[in-house]
Coordinates of C-alpha atoms and ligand atoms in Angstrom, one line a residue:
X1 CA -57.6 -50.1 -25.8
X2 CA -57.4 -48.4 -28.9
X3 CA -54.9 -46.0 -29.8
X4 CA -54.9 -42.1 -28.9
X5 CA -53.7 -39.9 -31.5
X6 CA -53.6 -36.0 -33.1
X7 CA -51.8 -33.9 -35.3
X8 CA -50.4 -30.6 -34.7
X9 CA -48.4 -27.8 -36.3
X10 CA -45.2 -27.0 -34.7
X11 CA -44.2 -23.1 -35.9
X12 CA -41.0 -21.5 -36.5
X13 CA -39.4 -18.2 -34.9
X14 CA -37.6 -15.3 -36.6
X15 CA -35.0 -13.1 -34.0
X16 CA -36.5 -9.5 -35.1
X17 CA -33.6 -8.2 -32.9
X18 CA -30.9 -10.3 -31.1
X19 CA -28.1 -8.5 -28.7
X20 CA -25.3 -10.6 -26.8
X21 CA -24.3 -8.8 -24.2
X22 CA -21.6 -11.0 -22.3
X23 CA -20.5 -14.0 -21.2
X24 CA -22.1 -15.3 -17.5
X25 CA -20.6 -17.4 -14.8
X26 CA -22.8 -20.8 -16.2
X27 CA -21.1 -20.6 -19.5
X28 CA -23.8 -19.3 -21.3
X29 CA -24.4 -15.7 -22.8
X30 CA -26.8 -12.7 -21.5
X31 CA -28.8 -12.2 -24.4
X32 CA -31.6 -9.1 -25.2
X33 CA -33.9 -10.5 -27.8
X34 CA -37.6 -9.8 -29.9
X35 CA -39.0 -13.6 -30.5
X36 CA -41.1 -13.7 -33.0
X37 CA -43.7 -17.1 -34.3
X38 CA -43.8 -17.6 -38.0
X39 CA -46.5 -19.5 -40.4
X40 CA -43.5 -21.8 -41.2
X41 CA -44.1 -25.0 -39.5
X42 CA -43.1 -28.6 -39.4
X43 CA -46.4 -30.9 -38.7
X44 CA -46.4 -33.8 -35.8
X45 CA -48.6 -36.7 -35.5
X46 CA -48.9 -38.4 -32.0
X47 CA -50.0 -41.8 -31.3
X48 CA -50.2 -43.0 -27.9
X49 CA -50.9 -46.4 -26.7
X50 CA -50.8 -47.1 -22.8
X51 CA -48.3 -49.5 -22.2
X52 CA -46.5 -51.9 -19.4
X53 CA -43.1 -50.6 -20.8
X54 CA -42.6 -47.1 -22.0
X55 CA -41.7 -46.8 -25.6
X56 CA -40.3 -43.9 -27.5
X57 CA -40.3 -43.7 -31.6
X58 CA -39.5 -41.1 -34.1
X59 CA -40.4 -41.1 -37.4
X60 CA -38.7 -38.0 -39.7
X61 CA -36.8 -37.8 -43.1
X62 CA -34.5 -35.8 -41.1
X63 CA -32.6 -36.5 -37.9
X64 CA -33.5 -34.2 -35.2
X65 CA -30.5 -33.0 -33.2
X66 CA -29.9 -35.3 -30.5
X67 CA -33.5 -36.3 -30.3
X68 CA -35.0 -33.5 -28.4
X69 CA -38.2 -34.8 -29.4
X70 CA -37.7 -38.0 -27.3
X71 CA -35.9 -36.1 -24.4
X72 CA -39.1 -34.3 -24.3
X73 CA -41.5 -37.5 -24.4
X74 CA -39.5 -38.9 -21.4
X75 CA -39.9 -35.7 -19.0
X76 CA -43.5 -35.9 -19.2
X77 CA -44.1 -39.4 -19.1
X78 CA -42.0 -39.7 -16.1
X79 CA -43.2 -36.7 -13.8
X80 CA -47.3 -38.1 -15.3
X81 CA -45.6 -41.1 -13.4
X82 CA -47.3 -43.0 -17.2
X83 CA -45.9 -46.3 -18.9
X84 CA -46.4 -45.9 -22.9
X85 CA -45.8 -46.3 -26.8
X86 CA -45.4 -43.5 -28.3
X87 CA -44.9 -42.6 -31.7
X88 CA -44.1 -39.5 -33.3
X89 CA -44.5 -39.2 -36.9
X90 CA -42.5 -35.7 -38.1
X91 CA -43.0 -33.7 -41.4
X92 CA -40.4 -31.4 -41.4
X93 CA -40.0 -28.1 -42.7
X94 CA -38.4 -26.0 -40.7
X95 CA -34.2 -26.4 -41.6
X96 CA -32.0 -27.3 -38.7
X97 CA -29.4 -25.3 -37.7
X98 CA -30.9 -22.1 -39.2
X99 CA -32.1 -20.4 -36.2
X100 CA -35.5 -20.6 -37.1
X101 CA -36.4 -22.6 -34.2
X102 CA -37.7 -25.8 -35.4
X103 CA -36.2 -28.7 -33.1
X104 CA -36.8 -26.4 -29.7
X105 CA -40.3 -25.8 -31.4
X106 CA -41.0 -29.8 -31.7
X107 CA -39.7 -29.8 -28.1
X108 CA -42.0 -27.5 -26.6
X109 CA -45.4 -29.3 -29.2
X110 CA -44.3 -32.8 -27.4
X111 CA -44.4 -30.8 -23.6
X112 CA -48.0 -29.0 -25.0
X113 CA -49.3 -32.1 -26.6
X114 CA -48.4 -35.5 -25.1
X115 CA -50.5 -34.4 -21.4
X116 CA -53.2 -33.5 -23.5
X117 CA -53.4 -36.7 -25.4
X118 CA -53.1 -38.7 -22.7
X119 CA -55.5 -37.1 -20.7
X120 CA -53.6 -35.3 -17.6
X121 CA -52.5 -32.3 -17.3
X122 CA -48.8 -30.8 -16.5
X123 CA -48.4 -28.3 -14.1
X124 CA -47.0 -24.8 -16.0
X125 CA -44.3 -25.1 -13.7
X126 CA -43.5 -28.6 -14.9
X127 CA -43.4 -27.5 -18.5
X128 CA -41.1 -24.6 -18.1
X129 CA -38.7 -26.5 -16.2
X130 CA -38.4 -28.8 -18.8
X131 CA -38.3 -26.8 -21.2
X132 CA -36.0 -24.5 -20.1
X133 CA -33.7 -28.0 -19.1
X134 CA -34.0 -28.6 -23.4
X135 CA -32.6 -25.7 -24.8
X136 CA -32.6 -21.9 -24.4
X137 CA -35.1 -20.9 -27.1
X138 CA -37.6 -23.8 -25.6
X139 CA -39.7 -21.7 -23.2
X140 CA -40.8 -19.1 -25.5
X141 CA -42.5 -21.6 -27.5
X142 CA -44.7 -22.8 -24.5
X143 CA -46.5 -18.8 -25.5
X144 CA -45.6 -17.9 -29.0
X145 CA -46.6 -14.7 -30.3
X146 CA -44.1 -11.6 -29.9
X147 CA -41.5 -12.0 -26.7
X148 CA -39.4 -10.1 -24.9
X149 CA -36.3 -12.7 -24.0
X150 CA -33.8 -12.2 -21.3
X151 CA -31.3 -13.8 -19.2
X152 CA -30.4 -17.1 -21.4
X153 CA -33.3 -16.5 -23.5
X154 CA -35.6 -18.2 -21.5
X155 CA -36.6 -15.1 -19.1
X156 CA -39.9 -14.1 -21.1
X157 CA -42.1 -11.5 -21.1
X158 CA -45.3 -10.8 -23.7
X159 CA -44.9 -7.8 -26.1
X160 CA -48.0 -6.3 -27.8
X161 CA -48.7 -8.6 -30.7
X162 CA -47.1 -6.5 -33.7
X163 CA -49.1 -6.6 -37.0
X164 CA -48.9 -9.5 -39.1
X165 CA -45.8 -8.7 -41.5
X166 CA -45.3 -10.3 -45.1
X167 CA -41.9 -12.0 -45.1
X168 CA -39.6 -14.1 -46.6
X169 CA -37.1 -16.8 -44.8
X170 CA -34.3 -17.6 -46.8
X171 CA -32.0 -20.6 -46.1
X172 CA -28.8 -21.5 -48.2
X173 CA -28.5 -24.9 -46.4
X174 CA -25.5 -23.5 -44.1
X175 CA -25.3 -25.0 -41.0
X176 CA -23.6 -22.8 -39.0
X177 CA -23.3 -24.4 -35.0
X178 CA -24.6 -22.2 -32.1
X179 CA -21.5 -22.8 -29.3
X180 CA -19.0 -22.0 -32.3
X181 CA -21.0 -18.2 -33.1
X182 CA -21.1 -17.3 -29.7
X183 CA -17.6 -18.4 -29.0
X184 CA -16.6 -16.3 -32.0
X185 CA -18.1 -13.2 -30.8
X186 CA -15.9 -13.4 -28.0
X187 CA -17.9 -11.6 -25.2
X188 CA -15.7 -11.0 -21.7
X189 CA -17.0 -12.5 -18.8
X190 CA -18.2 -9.4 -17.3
X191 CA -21.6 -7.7 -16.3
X192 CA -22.7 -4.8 -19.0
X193 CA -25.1 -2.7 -17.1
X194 CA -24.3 0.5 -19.0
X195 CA -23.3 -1.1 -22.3
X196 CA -24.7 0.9 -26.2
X197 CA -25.9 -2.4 -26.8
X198 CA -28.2 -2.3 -23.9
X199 CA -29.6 1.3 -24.5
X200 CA -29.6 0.7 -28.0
X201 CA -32.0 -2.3 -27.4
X202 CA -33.7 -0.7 -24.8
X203 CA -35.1 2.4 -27.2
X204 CA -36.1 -1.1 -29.9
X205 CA -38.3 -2.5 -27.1
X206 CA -40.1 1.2 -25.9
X207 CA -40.7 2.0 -29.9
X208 CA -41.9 -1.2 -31.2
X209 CA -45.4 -1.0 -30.3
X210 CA -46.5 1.9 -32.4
X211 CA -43.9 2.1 -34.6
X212 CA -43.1 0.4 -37.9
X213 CA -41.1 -2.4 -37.9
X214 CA -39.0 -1.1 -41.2
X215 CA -38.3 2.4 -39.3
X216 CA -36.4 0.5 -36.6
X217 CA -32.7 -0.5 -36.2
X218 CA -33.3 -3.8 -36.1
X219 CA -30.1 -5.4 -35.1
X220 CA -28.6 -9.3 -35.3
X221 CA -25.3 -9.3 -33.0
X222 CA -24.6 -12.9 -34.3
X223 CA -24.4 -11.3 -38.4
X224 CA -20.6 -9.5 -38.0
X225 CA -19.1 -13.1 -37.1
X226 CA -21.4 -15.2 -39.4
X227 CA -21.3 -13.3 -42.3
X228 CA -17.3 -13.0 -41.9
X229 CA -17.2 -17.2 -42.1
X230 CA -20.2 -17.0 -44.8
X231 CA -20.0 -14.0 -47.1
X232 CA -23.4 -15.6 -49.2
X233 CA -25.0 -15.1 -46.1
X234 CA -24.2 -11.4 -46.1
X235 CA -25.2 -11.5 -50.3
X236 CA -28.4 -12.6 -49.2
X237 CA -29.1 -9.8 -46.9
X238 CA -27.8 -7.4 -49.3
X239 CA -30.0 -9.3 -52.6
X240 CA -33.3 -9.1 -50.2
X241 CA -33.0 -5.4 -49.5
X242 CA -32.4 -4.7 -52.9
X243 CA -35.6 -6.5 -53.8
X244 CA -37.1 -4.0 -51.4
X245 CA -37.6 -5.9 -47.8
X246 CA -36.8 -3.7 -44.6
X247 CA -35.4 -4.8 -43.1
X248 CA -33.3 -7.9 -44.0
X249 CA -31.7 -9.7 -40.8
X250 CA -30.4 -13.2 -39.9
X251 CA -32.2 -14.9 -37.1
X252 CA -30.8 -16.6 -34.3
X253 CA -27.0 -17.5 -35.1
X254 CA -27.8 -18.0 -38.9
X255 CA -28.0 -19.0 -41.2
X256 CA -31.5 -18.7 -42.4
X257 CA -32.3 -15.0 -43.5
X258 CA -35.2 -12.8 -43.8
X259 CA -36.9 -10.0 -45.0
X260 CA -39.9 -8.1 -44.5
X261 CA -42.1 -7.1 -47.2
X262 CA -45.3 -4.7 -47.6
X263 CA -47.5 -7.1 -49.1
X264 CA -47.6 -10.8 -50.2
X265 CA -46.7 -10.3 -53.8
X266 CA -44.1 -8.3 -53.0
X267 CA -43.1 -11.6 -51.0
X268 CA -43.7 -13.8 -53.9
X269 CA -41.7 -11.5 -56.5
X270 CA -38.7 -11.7 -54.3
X271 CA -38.9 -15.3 -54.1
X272 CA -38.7 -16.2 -57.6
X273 CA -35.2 -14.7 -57.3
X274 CA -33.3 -17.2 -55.5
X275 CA -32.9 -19.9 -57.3
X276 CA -30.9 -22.7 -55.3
X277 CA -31.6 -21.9 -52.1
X278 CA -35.4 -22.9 -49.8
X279 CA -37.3 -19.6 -49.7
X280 CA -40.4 -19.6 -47.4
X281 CA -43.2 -17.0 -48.0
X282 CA -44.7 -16.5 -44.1
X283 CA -46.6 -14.4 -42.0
X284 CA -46.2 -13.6 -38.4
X285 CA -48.4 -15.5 -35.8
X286 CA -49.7 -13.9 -33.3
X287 CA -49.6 -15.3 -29.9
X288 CA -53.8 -15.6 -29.6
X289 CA -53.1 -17.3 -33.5
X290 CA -50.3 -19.5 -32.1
X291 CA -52.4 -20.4 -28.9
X292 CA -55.5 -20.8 -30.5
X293 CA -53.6 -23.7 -32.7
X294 CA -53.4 -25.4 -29.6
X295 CA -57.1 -25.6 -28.3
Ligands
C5P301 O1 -29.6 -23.8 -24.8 P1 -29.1 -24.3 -26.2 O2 -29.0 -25.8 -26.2 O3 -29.9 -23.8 -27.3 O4 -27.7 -23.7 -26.4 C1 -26.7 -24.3 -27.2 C2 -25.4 -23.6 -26.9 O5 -25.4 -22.2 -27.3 C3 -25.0 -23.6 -25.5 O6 -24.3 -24.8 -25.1 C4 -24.1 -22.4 -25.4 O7 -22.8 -22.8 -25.9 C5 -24.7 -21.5 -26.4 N1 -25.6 -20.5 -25.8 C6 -25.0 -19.4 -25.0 N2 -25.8 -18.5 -24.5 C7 -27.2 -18.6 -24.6 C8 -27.8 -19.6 -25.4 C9 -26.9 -20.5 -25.9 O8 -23.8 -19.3 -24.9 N3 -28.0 -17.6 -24.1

């Protein structure tokens, strides 16, 4: 039989807001956060060959983190109950270790796209489980769009789609490692019902949707303890606001960067001045954009 294959375009994520609140019982951290899709995107081909003996390769100039990609292939083959060769051919854009997303983004493609392309069909449940069983920020790329993250990050719950927003991801090449920045924030291992951070967040999410992105105190929990350890980081923030984006924020636990912009050549003006360090012009995806990439 002759091989199954497709391509597909695996998008990036920007943290418009990201609060840690503290420290739980499972080791992990109770986090508030705004997920956001970005144009950014790495691009995966599929092939798929039925097979007597299951098969997993990756093909990628860049090693993905502890081969998420494969870790993904194997939960769906197995629940399909399916023997096969697949191959997995990865353009990369999206930098690791950024917080921009990208190997929990390939992830979640390989849980959306492998069913498809082999005909069956995984129960939603299935592909949360699994994704939530492959890293935290996962799930929310099962919807895309604008999110509402609680818990670990993988409670999710749909915002409004906010307008699509001009911006620009900046990213120094820093890899700055996720357990080390939320160790160094140093959250007690106690429940916050009534914490600022919490109210704070809380008046973020009841504004968003009619307000302006620019007029809100966006906030990034993760930038006091990154941007101690990086100072450039901080310079970057500070060179993107002078160049006019509100607001300028990390994402995730660093250390790519953004701003947002008013208009596209805004976007492009700004990135003619950072020579040395991978700029990215992008636009938000909307969750009917992100989900329509998928049909
Ligand atoms: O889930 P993920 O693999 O992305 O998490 C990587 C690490 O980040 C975890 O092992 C944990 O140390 C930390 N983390 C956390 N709280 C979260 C998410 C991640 O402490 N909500």
């Amino acid at each position: 039989m002759s091989s199954r294959f497709c391509s597909i375009k695996s998008f990036a994520k920007l943290n418009l807001d990201l609060r840690v609140l503290h420290k739980r019982v499972d080791g992990f951290h109770e986090l508030r956060t705004i997920f956001q899709t970005i144009s950014l995107h790495d691009t995966i081909r599929v092939e798929l060959d039925f097979a007597k003996r299951t098969q997993i390769d990756v093909s990628s100039p860049i090693e993905i983190a502890d081969n998420i990609v494969v870790r993904a292939a194997k939960l769906v083959l197995d629940e399909l109950k399916l023997r096969a060769w697949v191959r997995f051919f990865i353009r990369k854009r999206i930098p690791l270790g950024a917080g921009l997303g990208g190997g929990s983004s390939n992830a979640a493609s390989v849980l959306l796209a492998l069913p498809a392309l082999a005909g069956e069909t995984l129960p939603r449940e299935a592909a949360f489980r699994f994704a939530k069983m492959l890293g935290s920020d996962v799930p929310f790329f099962l919807h895309g769009g604008t999110a509402l993250g609680l818990g670990r990050g993988t409670e999710l719950y749909p915002l409004p789609d906010l307008p699509s927003h001009h911006a620009l991801v900046v990213s120094t090449g820093i890899h700055v490692s996720t357990p080390e920045a939320y160790r160094s924030l140093e959250r007690a291992l106690t429940s916050t019902d009534d914490s600022p951070i919490l109210r704070e967040f809380q008046t973020i999410a009841w504004t968003l949707n009619g307000s302006r992105l620019e007029q809100l105190p966006l906030k990034n929990d993760f930038e006091e303890v990154v941007f101690k350890i990086h100072p450039q980081l901080a310079a970057v923030a500070r060179k993107l606001r002078k160049l006019g984006a509100k607001p300028a924020r990390m994402t995730g636990s660093g250390s790519a960067v953004f701003g947002l912009f008013s208009n596209a050549q805004a976007v492009r003006q700004a990135a003619q001045s950072f020579a040395g360090a991978s700029v990215w012009p992008v636009r938000f995806v909307t969750r009917r954009q992100y989900q329509r990439a998928w049909q």
